[in-house]
Tab-separated table of C-alpha atoms in Angstrom:
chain	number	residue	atom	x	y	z
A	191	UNK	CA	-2.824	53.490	-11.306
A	192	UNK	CA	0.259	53.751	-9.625
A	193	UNK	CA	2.822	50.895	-10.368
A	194	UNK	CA	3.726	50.698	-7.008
A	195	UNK	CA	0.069	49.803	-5.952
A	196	UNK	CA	-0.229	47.095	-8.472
A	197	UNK	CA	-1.037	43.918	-6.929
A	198	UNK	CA	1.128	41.180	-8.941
A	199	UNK	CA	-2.044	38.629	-10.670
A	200	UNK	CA	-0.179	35.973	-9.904
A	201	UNK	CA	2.193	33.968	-7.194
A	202	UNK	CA	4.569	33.395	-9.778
A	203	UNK	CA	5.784	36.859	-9.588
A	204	UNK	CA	7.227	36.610	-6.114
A	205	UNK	CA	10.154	34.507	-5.630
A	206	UNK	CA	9.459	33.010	-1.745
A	207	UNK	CA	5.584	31.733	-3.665
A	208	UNK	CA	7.492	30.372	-6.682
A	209	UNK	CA	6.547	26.466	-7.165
A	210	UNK	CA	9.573	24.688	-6.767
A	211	UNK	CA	10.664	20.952	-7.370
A	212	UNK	CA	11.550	18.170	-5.220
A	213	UNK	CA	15.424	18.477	-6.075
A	214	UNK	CA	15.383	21.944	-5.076
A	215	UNK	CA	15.274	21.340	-1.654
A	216	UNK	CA	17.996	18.257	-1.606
A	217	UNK	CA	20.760	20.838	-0.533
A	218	UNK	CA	18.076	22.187	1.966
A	219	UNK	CA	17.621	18.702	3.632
A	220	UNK	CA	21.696	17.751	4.432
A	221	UNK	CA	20.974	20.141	7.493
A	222	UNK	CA	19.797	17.706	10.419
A	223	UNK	CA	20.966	14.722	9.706
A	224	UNK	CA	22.695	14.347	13.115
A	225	UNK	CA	19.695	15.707	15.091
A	226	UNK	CA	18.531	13.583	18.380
A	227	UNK	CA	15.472	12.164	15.321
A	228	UNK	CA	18.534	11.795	12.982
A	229	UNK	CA	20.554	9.808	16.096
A	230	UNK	CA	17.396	8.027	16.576
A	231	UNK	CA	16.308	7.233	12.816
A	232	UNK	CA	20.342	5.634	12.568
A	233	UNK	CA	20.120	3.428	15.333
A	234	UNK	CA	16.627	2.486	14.848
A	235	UNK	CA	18.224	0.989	11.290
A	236	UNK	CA	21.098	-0.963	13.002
A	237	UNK	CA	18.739	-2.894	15.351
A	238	UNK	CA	16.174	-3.445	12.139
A	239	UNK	CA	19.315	-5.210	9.917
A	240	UNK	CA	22.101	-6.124	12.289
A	241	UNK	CA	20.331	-6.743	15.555
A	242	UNK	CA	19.159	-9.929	14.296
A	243	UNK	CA	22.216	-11.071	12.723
A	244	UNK	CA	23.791	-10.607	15.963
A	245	UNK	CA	21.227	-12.318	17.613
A	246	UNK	CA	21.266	-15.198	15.256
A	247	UNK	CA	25.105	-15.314	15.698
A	248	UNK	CA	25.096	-15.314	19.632
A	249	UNK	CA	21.501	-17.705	19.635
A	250	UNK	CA	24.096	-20.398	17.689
A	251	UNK	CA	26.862	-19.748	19.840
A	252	UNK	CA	24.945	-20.568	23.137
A	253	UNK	CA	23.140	-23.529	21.434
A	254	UNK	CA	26.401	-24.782	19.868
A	255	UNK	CA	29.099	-23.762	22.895
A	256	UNK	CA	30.902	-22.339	19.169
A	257	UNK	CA	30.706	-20.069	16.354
A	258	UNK	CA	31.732	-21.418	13.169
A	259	UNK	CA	31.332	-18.021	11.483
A	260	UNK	CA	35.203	-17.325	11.121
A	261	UNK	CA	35.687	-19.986	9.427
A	262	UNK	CA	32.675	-20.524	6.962
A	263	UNK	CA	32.096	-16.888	6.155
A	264	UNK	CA	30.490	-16.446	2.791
A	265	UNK	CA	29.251	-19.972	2.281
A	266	UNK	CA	25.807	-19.951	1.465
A	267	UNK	CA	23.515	-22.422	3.302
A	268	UNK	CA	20.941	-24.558	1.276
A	269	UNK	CA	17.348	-24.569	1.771
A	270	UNK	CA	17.565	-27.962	3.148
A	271	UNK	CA	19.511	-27.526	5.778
A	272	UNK	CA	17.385	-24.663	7.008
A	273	UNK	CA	14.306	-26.985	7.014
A	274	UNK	CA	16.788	-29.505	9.238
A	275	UNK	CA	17.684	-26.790	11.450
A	276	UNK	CA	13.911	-25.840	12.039
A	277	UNK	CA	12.938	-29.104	12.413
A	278	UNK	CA	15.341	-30.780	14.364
A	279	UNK	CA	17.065	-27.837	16.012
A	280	UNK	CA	14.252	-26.663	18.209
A	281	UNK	CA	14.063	-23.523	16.553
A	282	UNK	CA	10.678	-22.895	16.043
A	283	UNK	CA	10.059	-23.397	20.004
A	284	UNK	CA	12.241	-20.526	20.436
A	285	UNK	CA	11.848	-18.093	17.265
A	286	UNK	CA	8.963	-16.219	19.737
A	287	UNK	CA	11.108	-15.841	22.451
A	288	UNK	CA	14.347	-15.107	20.406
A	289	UNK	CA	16.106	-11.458	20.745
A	290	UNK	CA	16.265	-11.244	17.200
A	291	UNK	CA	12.414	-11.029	16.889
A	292	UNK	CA	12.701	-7.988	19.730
A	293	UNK	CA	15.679	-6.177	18.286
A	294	UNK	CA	13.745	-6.273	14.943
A	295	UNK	CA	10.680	-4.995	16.051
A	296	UNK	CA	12.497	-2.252	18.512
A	297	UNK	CA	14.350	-1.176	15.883
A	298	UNK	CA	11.314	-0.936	13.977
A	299	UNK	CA	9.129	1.138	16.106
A	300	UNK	CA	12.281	3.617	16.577
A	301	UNK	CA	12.930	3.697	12.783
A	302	UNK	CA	9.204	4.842	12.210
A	303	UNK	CA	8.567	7.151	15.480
A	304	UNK	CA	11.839	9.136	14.992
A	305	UNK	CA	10.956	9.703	11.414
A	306	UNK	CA	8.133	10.987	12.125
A	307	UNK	CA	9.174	13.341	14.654
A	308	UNK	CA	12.170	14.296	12.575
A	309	UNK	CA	9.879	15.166	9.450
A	310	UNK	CA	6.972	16.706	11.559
A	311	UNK	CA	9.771	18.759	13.194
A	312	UNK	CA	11.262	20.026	9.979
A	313	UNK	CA	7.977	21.184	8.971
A	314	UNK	CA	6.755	22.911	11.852
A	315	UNK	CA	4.250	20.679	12.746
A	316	UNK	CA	3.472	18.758	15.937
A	317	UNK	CA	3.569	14.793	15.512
A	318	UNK	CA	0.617	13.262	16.391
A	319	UNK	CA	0.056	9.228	16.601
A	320	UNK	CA	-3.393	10.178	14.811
A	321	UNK	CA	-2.015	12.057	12.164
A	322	UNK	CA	0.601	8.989	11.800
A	323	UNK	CA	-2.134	6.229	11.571
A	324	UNK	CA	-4.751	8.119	9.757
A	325	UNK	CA	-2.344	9.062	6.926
A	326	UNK	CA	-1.234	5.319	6.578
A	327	UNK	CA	-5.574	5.418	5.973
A	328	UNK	CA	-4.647	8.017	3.532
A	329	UNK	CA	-2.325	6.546	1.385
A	330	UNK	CA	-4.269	2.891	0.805
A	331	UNK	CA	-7.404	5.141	-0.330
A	332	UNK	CA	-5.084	6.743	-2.845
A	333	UNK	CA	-1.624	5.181	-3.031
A	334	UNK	CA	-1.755	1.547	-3.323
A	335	UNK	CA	-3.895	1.788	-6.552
A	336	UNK	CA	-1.695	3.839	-9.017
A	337	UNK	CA	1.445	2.654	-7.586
A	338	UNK	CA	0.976	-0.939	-7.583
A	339	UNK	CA	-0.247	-0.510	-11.171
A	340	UNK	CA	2.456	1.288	-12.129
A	341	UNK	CA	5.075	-1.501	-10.864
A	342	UNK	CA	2.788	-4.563	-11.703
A	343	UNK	CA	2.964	-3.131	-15.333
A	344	UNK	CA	6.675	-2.363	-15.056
A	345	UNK	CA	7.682	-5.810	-13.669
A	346	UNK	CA	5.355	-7.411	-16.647
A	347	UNK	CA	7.813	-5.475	-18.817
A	348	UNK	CA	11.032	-6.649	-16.826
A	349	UNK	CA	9.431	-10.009	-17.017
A	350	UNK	CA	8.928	-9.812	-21.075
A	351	UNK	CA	12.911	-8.550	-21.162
A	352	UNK	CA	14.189	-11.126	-19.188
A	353	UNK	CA	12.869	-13.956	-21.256
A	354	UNK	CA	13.706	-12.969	-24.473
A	355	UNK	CA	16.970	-14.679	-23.996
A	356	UNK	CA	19.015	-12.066	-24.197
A	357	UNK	CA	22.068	-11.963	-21.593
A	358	UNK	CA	22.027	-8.142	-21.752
A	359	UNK	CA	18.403	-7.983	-21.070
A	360	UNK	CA	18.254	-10.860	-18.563
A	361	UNK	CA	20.424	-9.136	-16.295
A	362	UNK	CA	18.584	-6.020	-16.292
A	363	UNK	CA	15.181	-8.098	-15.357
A	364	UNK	CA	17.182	-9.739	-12.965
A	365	UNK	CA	18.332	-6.557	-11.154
A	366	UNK	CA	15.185	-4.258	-12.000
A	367	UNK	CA	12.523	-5.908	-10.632
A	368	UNK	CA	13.452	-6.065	-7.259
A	369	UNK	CA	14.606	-2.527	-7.591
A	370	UNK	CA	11.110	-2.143	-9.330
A	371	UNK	CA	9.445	-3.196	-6.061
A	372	UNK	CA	11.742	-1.598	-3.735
A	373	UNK	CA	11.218	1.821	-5.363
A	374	UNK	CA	7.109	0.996	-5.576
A	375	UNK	CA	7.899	0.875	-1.941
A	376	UNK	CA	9.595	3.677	-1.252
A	377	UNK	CA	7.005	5.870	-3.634
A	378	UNK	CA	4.077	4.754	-1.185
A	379	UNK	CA	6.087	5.804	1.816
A	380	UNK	CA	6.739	9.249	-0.020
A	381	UNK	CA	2.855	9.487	0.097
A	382	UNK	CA	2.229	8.467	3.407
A	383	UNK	CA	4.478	11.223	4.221
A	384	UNK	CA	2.521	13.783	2.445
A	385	UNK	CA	-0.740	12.090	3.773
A	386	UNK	CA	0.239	12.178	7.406
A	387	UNK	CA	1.650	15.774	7.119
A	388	UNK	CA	-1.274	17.036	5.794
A	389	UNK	CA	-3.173	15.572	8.381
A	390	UNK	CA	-1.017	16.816	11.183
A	391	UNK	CA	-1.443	20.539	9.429
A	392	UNK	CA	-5.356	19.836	10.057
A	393	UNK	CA	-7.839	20.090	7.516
A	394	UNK	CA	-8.338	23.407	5.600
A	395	UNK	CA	-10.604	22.784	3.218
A	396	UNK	CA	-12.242	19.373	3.237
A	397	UNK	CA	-11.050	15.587	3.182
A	398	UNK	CA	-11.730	15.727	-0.278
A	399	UNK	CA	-9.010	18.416	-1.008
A	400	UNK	CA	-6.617	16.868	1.482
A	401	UNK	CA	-6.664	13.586	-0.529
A	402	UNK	CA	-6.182	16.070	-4.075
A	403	UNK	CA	-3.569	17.818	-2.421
A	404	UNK	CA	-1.365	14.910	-1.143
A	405	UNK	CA	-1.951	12.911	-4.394
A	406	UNK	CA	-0.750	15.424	-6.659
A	407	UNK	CA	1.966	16.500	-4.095
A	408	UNK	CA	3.368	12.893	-5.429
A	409	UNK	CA	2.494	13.096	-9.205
A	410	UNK	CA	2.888	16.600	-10.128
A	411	UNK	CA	6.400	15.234	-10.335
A	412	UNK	CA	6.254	11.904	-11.211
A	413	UNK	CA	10.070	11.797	-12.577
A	414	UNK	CA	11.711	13.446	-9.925
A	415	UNK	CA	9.954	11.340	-7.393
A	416	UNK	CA	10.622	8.235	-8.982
A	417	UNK	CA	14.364	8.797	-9.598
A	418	UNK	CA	14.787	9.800	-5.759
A	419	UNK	CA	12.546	6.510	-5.136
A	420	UNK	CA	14.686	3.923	-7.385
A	421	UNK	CA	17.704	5.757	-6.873
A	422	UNK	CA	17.609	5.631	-3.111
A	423	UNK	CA	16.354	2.132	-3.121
A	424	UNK	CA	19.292	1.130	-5.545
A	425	UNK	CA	21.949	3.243	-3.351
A	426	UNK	CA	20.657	1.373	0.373
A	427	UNK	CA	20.814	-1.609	-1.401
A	428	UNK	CA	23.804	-1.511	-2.948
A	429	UNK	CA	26.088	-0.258	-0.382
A	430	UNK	CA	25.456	-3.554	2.049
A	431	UNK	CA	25.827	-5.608	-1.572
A	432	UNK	CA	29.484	-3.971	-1.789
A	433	UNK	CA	30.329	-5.270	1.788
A	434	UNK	CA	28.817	-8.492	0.945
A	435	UNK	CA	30.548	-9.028	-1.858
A	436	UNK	CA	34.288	-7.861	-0.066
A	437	UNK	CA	33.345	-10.313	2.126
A	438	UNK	CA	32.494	-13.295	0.168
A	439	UNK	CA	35.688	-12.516	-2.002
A	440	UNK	CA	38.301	-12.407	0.946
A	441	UNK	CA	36.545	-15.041	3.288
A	442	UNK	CA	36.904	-14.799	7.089
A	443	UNK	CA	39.516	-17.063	8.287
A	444	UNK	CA	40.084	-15.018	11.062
A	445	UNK	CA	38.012	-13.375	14.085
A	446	UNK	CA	39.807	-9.986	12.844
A	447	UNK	CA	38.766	-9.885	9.313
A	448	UNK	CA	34.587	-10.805	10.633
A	449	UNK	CA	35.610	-8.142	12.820
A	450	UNK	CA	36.206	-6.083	9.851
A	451	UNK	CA	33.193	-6.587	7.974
A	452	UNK	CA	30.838	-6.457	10.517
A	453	UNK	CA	32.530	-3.045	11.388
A	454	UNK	CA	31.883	-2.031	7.108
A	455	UNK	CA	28.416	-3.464	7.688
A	456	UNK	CA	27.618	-1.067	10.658
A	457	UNK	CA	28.826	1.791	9.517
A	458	UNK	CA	26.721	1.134	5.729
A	459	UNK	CA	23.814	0.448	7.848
A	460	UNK	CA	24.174	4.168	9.575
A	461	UNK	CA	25.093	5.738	5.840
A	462	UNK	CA	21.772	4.159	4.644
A	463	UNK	CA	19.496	5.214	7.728
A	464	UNK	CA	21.051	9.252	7.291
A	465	UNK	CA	19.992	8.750	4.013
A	466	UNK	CA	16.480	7.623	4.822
A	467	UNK	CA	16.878	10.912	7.035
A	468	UNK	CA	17.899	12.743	3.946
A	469	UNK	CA	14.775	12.030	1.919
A	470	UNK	CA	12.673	12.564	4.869
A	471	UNK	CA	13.829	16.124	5.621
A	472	UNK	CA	13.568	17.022	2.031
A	473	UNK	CA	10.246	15.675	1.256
A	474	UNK	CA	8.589	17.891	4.694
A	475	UNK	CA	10.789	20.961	3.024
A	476	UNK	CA	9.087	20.495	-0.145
A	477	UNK	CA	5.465	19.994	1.791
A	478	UNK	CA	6.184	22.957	3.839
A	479	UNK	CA	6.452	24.958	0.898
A	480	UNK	CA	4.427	23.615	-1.392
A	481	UNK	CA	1.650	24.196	1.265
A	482	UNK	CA	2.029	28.036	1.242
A	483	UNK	CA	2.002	28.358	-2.630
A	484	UNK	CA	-1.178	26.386	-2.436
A	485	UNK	CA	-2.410	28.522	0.357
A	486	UNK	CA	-1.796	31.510	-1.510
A	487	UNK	CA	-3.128	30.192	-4.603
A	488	UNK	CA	-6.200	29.716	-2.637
A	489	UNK	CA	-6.293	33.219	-1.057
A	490	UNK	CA	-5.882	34.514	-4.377
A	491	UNK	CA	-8.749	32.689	-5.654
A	492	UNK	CA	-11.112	33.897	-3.023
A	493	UNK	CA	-9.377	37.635	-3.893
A	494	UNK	CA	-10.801	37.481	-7.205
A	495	UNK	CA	-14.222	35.955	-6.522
A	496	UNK	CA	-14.618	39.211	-3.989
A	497	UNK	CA	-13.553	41.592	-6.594
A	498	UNK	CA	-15.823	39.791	-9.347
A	499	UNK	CA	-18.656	39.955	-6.871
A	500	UNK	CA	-18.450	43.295	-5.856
């Protein structure tokens, strides 16, 4: 047989088939970040975690006639004198009504729908509400199971650490387990994202295979996914920490230096939603491709069954 009519016996051989990882396609997914979806996904975050601190803010200036904020900035407020201000304040007659409560859940919807489009987009797929809603179906038939396992059994762990006594250890409990959750979290979102792609792609070969496929889309790299999960969780969180922390350190004093921090604040908020962007584009880059070597594995499959059969 001539070499040049050998068919290669496997997709390994060509490069554009080779399975790749997730962290192959982080370079890949900078690209878009200030997209219309990307513009959207940004702003989406700054009404979700500073339009109700802003509405708080103005809600106590137009109750009060003043804003003490300059003045008191860092000092924390006790539990009981939230319960007084809920009481006695009114507050709960208004919470329904308050523009916090519709920033939040504006910023919500725009956070999600702009996502969506931006990943859908990225993979050459058309976003569909159904494919949105049915993949959230998706991921609690197979996502809530392993993944709340896996942190239940990890926060035991941090649990165990932190009460050994131990300062060392205490401080890592401390910090982990909400990091623990956080990137349990963020690992369920990473297979809704599969789920709802591959539902948007339409079925190809049965439900049953769609579920296989997105499941092992997740935990055919179980490190790689769950060092982008913790580490993005830690990074987001971490970032508006920093400001905090500059702030509670320097105290406001002064209408310029709130001025200052809320101006920090804003612009960590927009870091953190491009890098929600980030992690979106590269997980539909990875689908996208991931799909064709799985299509071609497939094809190849039903090559050999032919020749076997014939």
């Amino acid at each position: 047989m001539d070499p040049a009519e050998e068919r290669p016996t496997t997709i390994h051989a060509e490069d554009a088939l080779a399975p790749r990882d997730p962290w192959r396609f982080l370079r890949l997914g900078l690209r878009g970040g200030f997209s219309r979806w990307g513009w959207g996904l940004m702003i989406g975050w700054l009404l979700v975690l500073l339009g109700p601190v802003l509405g708080w803010a103005g809600h106590l200036r137009r109750a009060a006639g003043w804003s003490a904020l300059p003045s008191h900035w860092g000092e924390r407020i006790s539990a009981r004198d939230i319960w007084e201000l809920w009481e006695n304040g009114g507050l709960q007659h208004r919470l329904a009504n308050s523009p916090t409560v519709h920033l939040f859940g504006l910023g919500l919807v725009i956070v999600l729908w702009c996502g969506w489009r931006m990943q859908a987009e990225r993979a050459g797929l058309k976003a569909r509400l159904g494919s949105w809603l049915l993949g959230a179906l998706d991921t609690v038939l197979i996502g809530f199971l392993p993944v709340g396992l896996l942190a239940w059994l990890g926060d035991v762990v941090l649990t165990w650490l932190g009460g050994l006594g131990i300062d060392g250890l205490g401080w890592i409990a401390f910090f982990g387990r909400p990091l623990l959750w956080m990137a349990a979290v963020a690992a369920l979102n990473l297979q809704w994202w599969f789920c709802r792609l591959g539902r948007a792609a339409g079925p190809t070969r049965g439900y049953r295979a769609h579920l296989t496929d997105c499941f092992l889309r997740l935990w055919t790299h179980p490190v790689q996914w769950s060092l982008l999960s913790l580490g993005g969780a830690a990074l987001r969180s971490l970032l508006p920490f920093l400001v905090l922390v500059l702030a509670w350190r320097m105290g406001g004093g002064t209408p310029f230096r709130v001025g200052l921090f809320l101006a920090l604040q804003l612009a960590v908020t927009l870091l953190n939603g491009w890098l929600m962007g980030w992690l979106l584009r590269t997980t539909a880059l990875f689908w996208a491709h991931d799909a064709d070597v799985r299509t071609a594995r497939a094809a190849l499959k039903d090559l050999s069954r032919e020749a076997i059969a014939s």
